[in-house]
Amino acid sequence: YLTALARHTSALRFGVMIYQLPFHHPIRLAQDAAMLDHLSRGRLEFGAGTGVSPHEFMRWNMPFERRREISEEALEIIVKAWTEDHVTYDGEFFQFVEVLTTPKPYQQPHPPVWFAAHSAASFAYAARQNFHVSQNIDIDPVIAQKFATWRQLWKDCGHAGPMPRAFLTRHVHVAETDEQAREEAAPHLATPRMAEPAFSAGLNAKCDALPWESAVLCRHATAESWTRSLQWHLSSALRRNPAATPSRSHLTFRRSVPA
């Protein structure tokens, strides 16, 4: 599809929002993206992220709780493949020895990188890496707070500028009344397979086996946007004080999130 888009357009900038990095080989993805950048003569926008749905990782037999570490390694390798003649990398998840990486992107040093950020850690990572950010889940006041925090973190990193951009997606469903629109749209906001009892039970068992914070994140996948807001505040608090342990209110929240 993107190749056809590159062929049939001449000015439109485009890209995938997002490539879910744990499910891609980083060298292959870097090469495919670079070729697409050439076919479009430098119009590619590269969107990357970690993923937020535990059921996707379960099907691929991948560790949902390690998705951030996998993604950060993968994106580091992708940037290296775009900017270095060969890639040598010795990470926890990927190892390469002098891999030749061609073609290089049409845009130099590489296409703009957009990182899908929802948690405090993701915004901090995007700020450190000088990446653009994208968002599509939270309610407006929470998004405004997150973007403001990201901009301040970016400034604290001392980047030369200009400041990266922020991308916001909003999905709209139109009906005769607001009530009808909510009723029709609400069932599609949750992961469809969560309605299957056997699958839901398996996911709950996976969540219960995770550390408390990861379990909260796991169940967030089927909760509404206010739960993501709370996760943002919990993650921020834990990073300010890594020795903190979950309070009674945190544990109560974990039990109260819909399974």
Short mmCIF file of C-alpha atoms in Angstrom, two decimals:
data_model
loop_
_atom_site.label_atom_id
_atom_site.label_comp_id
_atom_site.label_asym_id
_atom_site.label_seq_id
_atom_site.Cartn_x
_atom_site.Cartn_y
_atom_site.Cartn_z
CA TYR A 1 0.00 0.00 0.00
CA LEU A 2 2.70 2.50 0.94
CA THR A 3 4.65 1.68 -2.21
CA ALA A 4 1.55 2.40 -4.29
CA LEU A 5 1.04 5.60 -2.33
CA ALA A 6 4.61 6.66 -3.08
CA ARG A 7 4.10 5.95 -6.77
CA HIS A 8 0.77 7.75 -7.18
CA THR A 9 1.54 10.88 -5.14
CA SER A 10 4.20 13.54 -5.44
CA ALA A 11 3.88 15.86 -2.43
CA LEU A 12 2.04 13.92 0.30
CA ARG A 13 4.12 12.82 3.27
CA PHE A 14 3.06 9.50 4.71
CA GLY A 15 3.96 6.62 6.98
CA VAL A 16 2.70 3.92 9.31
CA MET A 17 1.64 4.97 12.77
CA ILE A 18 3.04 2.72 14.14
CA TYR A 19 5.46 -0.08 13.42
CA GLN A 20 5.14 -2.17 16.57
CA LEU A 21 8.85 -2.76 17.07
CA PRO A 22 8.89 -6.04 19.06
CA PHE A 23 7.26 -7.76 16.07
CA HIS A 24 9.82 -6.63 13.47
CA HIS A 25 13.41 -7.54 12.63
CA PRO A 26 15.17 -4.18 13.03
CA ILE A 27 17.63 -4.53 10.12
CA ARG A 28 14.93 -5.65 7.71
CA LEU A 29 12.60 -2.87 8.84
CA ALA A 30 15.37 -0.27 8.45
CA GLN A 31 16.09 -1.45 4.91
CA ASP A 32 12.41 -1.57 3.90
CA ALA A 33 11.82 1.92 5.28
CA ALA A 34 14.90 3.29 3.52
CA MET A 35 13.75 1.82 0.19
CA LEU A 36 10.30 3.35 0.67
CA ASP A 37 11.95 6.68 1.42
CA HIS A 38 13.75 6.47 -1.94
CA LEU A 39 10.61 5.46 -3.84
CA SER A 40 8.83 8.53 -2.44
CA ARG A 41 11.90 10.77 -2.86
CA GLY A 42 12.10 11.60 0.83
CA ARG A 43 8.47 11.75 1.93
CA LEU A 44 8.46 8.98 4.54
CA GLU A 45 7.53 9.62 8.19
CA PHE A 46 8.65 6.69 10.38
CA GLY A 47 6.29 5.85 13.24
CA ALA A 48 7.44 3.44 15.96
CA GLY A 49 6.15 2.18 19.28
CA THR A 50 6.06 -0.65 21.76
CA GLY A 51 2.43 -1.78 21.72
CA VAL A 52 -0.14 -1.77 24.51
CA SER A 53 -2.24 -4.92 23.95
CA PRO A 54 -1.13 -7.99 25.92
CA HIS A 55 -3.12 -10.38 23.72
CA GLU A 56 -0.90 -9.56 20.73
CA PHE A 57 2.23 -10.55 22.62
CA MET A 58 0.60 -13.71 23.99
CA ARG A 59 -0.11 -14.95 20.46
CA TRP A 60 3.49 -14.36 19.39
CA ASN A 61 4.81 -15.89 22.64
CA MET A 62 6.67 -12.68 23.40
CA PRO A 63 7.19 -11.12 26.86
CA PHE A 64 4.72 -8.26 27.14
CA GLU A 65 6.50 -6.91 30.22
CA ARG A 66 9.80 -6.60 28.26
CA ARG A 67 8.34 -4.82 25.23
CA ARG A 68 9.97 -1.50 26.13
CA GLU A 69 13.49 -2.93 26.32
CA ILE A 70 13.01 -4.83 23.05
CA SER A 71 11.69 -1.72 21.32
CA GLU A 72 14.49 0.53 22.49
CA GLU A 73 17.11 -1.94 21.26
CA ALA A 74 15.31 -2.30 17.93
CA LEU A 75 15.01 1.44 17.34
CA GLU A 76 18.66 2.00 18.26
CA ILE A 77 19.63 -0.59 15.65
CA ILE A 78 17.34 0.94 13.02
CA VAL A 79 18.94 4.37 13.44
CA LYS A 80 22.39 2.78 13.27
CA ALA A 81 21.43 0.97 10.07
CA TRP A 82 20.37 4.27 8.53
CA THR A 83 23.44 6.24 9.58
CA GLU A 84 26.39 3.81 9.72
CA ASP A 85 28.11 1.78 7.00
CA HIS A 86 27.68 -1.44 8.96
CA VAL A 87 26.05 -2.42 12.23
CA THR A 88 27.70 -4.25 15.10
CA TYR A 89 25.46 -4.63 18.11
CA ASP A 90 25.59 -6.79 21.23
CA GLY A 91 22.31 -6.38 23.07
CA GLU A 92 20.09 -8.56 25.21
CA PHE A 93 17.63 -9.24 22.39
CA PHE A 94 19.61 -8.55 19.20
CA GLN A 95 23.21 -9.32 18.23
CA PHE A 96 24.87 -8.39 14.92
CA VAL A 97 28.46 -8.37 13.68
CA GLU A 98 29.32 -5.92 10.87
CA VAL A 99 26.00 -6.26 9.09
CA LEU A 100 26.00 -4.29 5.82
CA THR A 101 22.93 -2.07 5.72
CA THR A 102 21.81 -0.71 2.37
CA PRO A 103 20.17 1.31 1.04
CA LYS A 104 20.56 4.39 3.18
CA PRO A 105 17.49 6.63 3.39
CA TYR A 106 16.85 9.36 0.84
CA GLN A 107 16.38 11.83 3.72
CA GLN A 108 19.54 12.56 5.65
CA PRO A 109 20.46 11.56 8.21
CA HIS A 110 17.16 9.61 8.23
CA PRO A 111 13.38 10.03 8.00
CA PRO A 112 11.63 11.82 10.88
CA VAL A 113 10.98 9.38 13.74
CA TRP A 114 7.66 9.52 15.57
CA PHE A 115 7.38 7.58 18.83
CA ALA A 116 3.96 6.54 20.10
CA ALA A 117 3.98 7.58 23.75
CA HIS A 118 1.41 6.97 26.49
CA SER A 119 3.38 6.24 29.66
CA ALA A 120 5.74 8.54 31.50
CA ALA A 121 8.67 6.33 30.49
CA SER A 122 7.78 6.58 26.79
CA PHE A 123 7.58 10.37 26.88
CA ALA A 124 10.90 10.56 28.72
CA TYR A 125 12.49 8.21 26.18
CA ALA A 126 11.17 10.26 23.24
CA ALA A 127 12.51 13.45 24.85
CA ARG A 128 15.98 11.93 25.36
CA GLN A 129 16.10 10.66 21.78
CA ASN A 130 14.82 13.92 20.28
CA PHE A 131 11.89 12.12 18.62
CA HIS A 132 8.52 13.48 17.61
CA VAL A 133 5.65 11.99 19.63
CA SER A 134 2.18 10.70 18.80
CA GLN A 135 -0.85 10.10 21.00
CA ASN A 136 -4.35 8.73 20.43
CA ILE A 137 -5.89 7.41 23.64
CA ASP A 138 -6.20 9.80 26.56
CA ILE A 139 -8.74 12.49 27.33
CA ASP A 140 -7.77 16.04 26.39
CA PRO A 141 -6.61 17.36 29.82
CA VAL A 142 -4.35 14.34 30.29
CA ILE A 143 -2.88 14.71 26.82
CA ALA A 144 -2.19 18.41 27.42
CA GLN A 145 -0.34 17.52 30.63
CA LYS A 146 1.68 14.80 28.95
CA PHE A 147 2.71 17.00 26.04
CA ALA A 148 3.72 19.77 28.44
CA THR A 149 5.83 17.34 30.49
CA TRP A 150 7.46 15.95 27.33
CA ARG A 151 8.35 19.44 26.11
CA GLN A 152 9.93 20.29 29.46
CA LEU A 153 11.87 17.01 29.49
CA TRP A 154 13.07 17.75 25.97
CA LYS A 155 14.32 21.17 27.06
CA ASP A 156 16.05 19.62 30.08
CA CYS A 157 17.97 17.32 27.72
CA GLY A 158 19.65 20.34 26.11
CA HIS A 159 18.91 19.45 22.48
CA ALA A 160 19.90 22.10 19.97
CA GLY A 161 16.44 22.28 18.38
CA PRO A 162 14.12 22.82 16.73
CA MET A 163 11.63 21.21 19.09
CA PRO A 164 10.06 18.01 17.75
CA ARG A 165 6.39 17.97 16.84
CA ALA A 166 3.41 16.32 18.54
CA PHE A 167 0.83 14.28 16.66
CA LEU A 168 -2.69 13.63 17.99
CA THR A 169 -5.24 11.23 16.53
CA ARG A 170 -8.92 11.51 17.30
CA HIS A 171 -11.50 8.93 16.17
CA VAL A 172 -15.02 10.27 15.58
CA HIS A 173 -18.30 8.37 15.36
CA VAL A 174 -21.34 10.38 14.26
CA ALA A 175 -24.95 9.51 15.12
CA GLU A 176 -28.25 11.32 15.58
CA THR A 177 -27.50 12.05 19.26
CA ASP A 178 -24.47 11.95 21.57
CA GLU A 179 -26.06 9.10 23.54
CA GLN A 180 -26.57 7.02 20.41
CA ALA A 181 -23.02 7.71 19.25
CA ARG A 182 -21.58 6.55 22.59
CA GLU A 183 -23.75 3.42 22.61
CA GLU A 184 -22.71 2.45 19.09
CA ALA A 185 -19.02 3.26 19.47
CA ALA A 186 -18.31 2.00 23.00
CA PRO A 187 -18.20 -1.75 22.17
CA HIS A 188 -15.44 -1.11 19.64
CA LEU A 189 -13.17 0.74 22.07
CA ALA A 190 -12.14 -2.46 23.86
CA THR A 191 -10.21 -5.36 22.37
CA PRO A 192 -12.89 -7.49 20.64
CA ARG A 193 -11.56 -10.83 21.88
CA MET A 194 -11.91 -9.74 25.49
CA ALA A 195 -15.56 -10.78 25.12
CA GLU A 196 -14.46 -14.42 24.76
CA PRO A 197 -14.51 -16.01 28.25
CA ALA A 198 -11.70 -18.49 27.59
CA PHE A 199 -9.39 -15.87 26.15
CA SER A 200 -10.21 -13.36 28.88
CA ALA A 201 -9.47 -15.96 31.56
CA GLY A 202 -6.10 -16.70 29.97
CA LEU A 203 -5.23 -13.02 29.84
CA ASN A 204 -6.19 -12.54 33.49
CA ALA A 205 -3.92 -15.41 34.45
CA LYS A 206 -1.07 -13.77 32.54
CA CYS A 207 -1.75 -10.46 34.26
CA ASP A 208 -1.79 -12.04 37.71
CA ALA A 209 1.65 -13.53 37.07
CA LEU A 210 3.20 -10.12 36.35
CA PRO A 211 4.69 -7.66 38.85
CA TRP A 212 2.01 -5.40 40.32
CA GLU A 213 2.70 -2.41 38.05
CA SER A 214 2.77 -4.56 34.91
CA ALA A 215 -0.47 -6.23 35.97
CA VAL A 216 -2.10 -2.83 36.26
CA LEU A 217 -0.87 -2.03 32.75
CA CYS A 218 -2.14 -5.38 31.51
CA ARG A 219 -5.67 -4.79 32.68
CA HIS A 220 -5.54 -1.24 31.41
CA ALA A 221 -5.73 -2.68 27.91
CA THR A 222 -9.48 -3.14 28.33
CA ALA A 223 -10.25 -0.17 30.55
CA GLU A 224 -11.29 3.32 29.49
CA SER A 225 -8.96 6.27 29.10
CA TRP A 226 -9.19 7.35 32.75
CA THR A 227 -7.25 4.26 33.76
CA ARG A 228 -4.43 5.32 31.46
CA SER A 229 -4.43 8.67 33.16
CA LEU A 230 -3.94 6.97 36.52
CA GLN A 231 -1.18 4.77 35.10
CA TRP A 232 0.59 7.91 33.91
CA HIS A 233 0.57 9.35 37.43
CA LEU A 234 1.59 6.04 39.02
CA SER A 235 4.50 5.59 36.60
CA SER A 236 5.65 9.18 37.12
CA ALA A 237 5.57 8.74 40.88
CA LEU A 238 7.51 5.47 40.73
CA ARG A 239 10.21 7.00 38.57
CA ARG A 240 10.60 9.87 40.97
CA ASN A 241 10.91 7.34 43.80
CA PRO A 242 11.94 3.90 42.43
CA ALA A 243 11.95 2.41 45.95
CA ALA A 244 8.23 3.07 46.35
CA THR A 245 5.91 0.11 46.88
CA PRO A 246 2.24 -0.07 45.92
CA SER A 247 -0.02 1.47 48.51
CA ARG A 248 -3.40 0.13 49.60
CA SER A 249 -5.07 2.43 47.08
CA HIS A 250 -2.90 1.02 44.26
CA LEU A 251 -3.85 -2.54 45.16
CA THR A 252 -7.50 -1.58 45.41
CA PHE A 253 -7.26 -0.08 41.94
CA ARG A 254 -5.73 -3.26 40.60
CA ARG A 255 -8.65 -5.32 41.87
CA SER A 256 -11.23 -2.84 40.63
CA VAL A 257 -10.09 -2.59 37.00
CA PRO A 258 -12.42 -4.66 34.77
CA ALA A 259 -10.92 -8.04 33.91
#
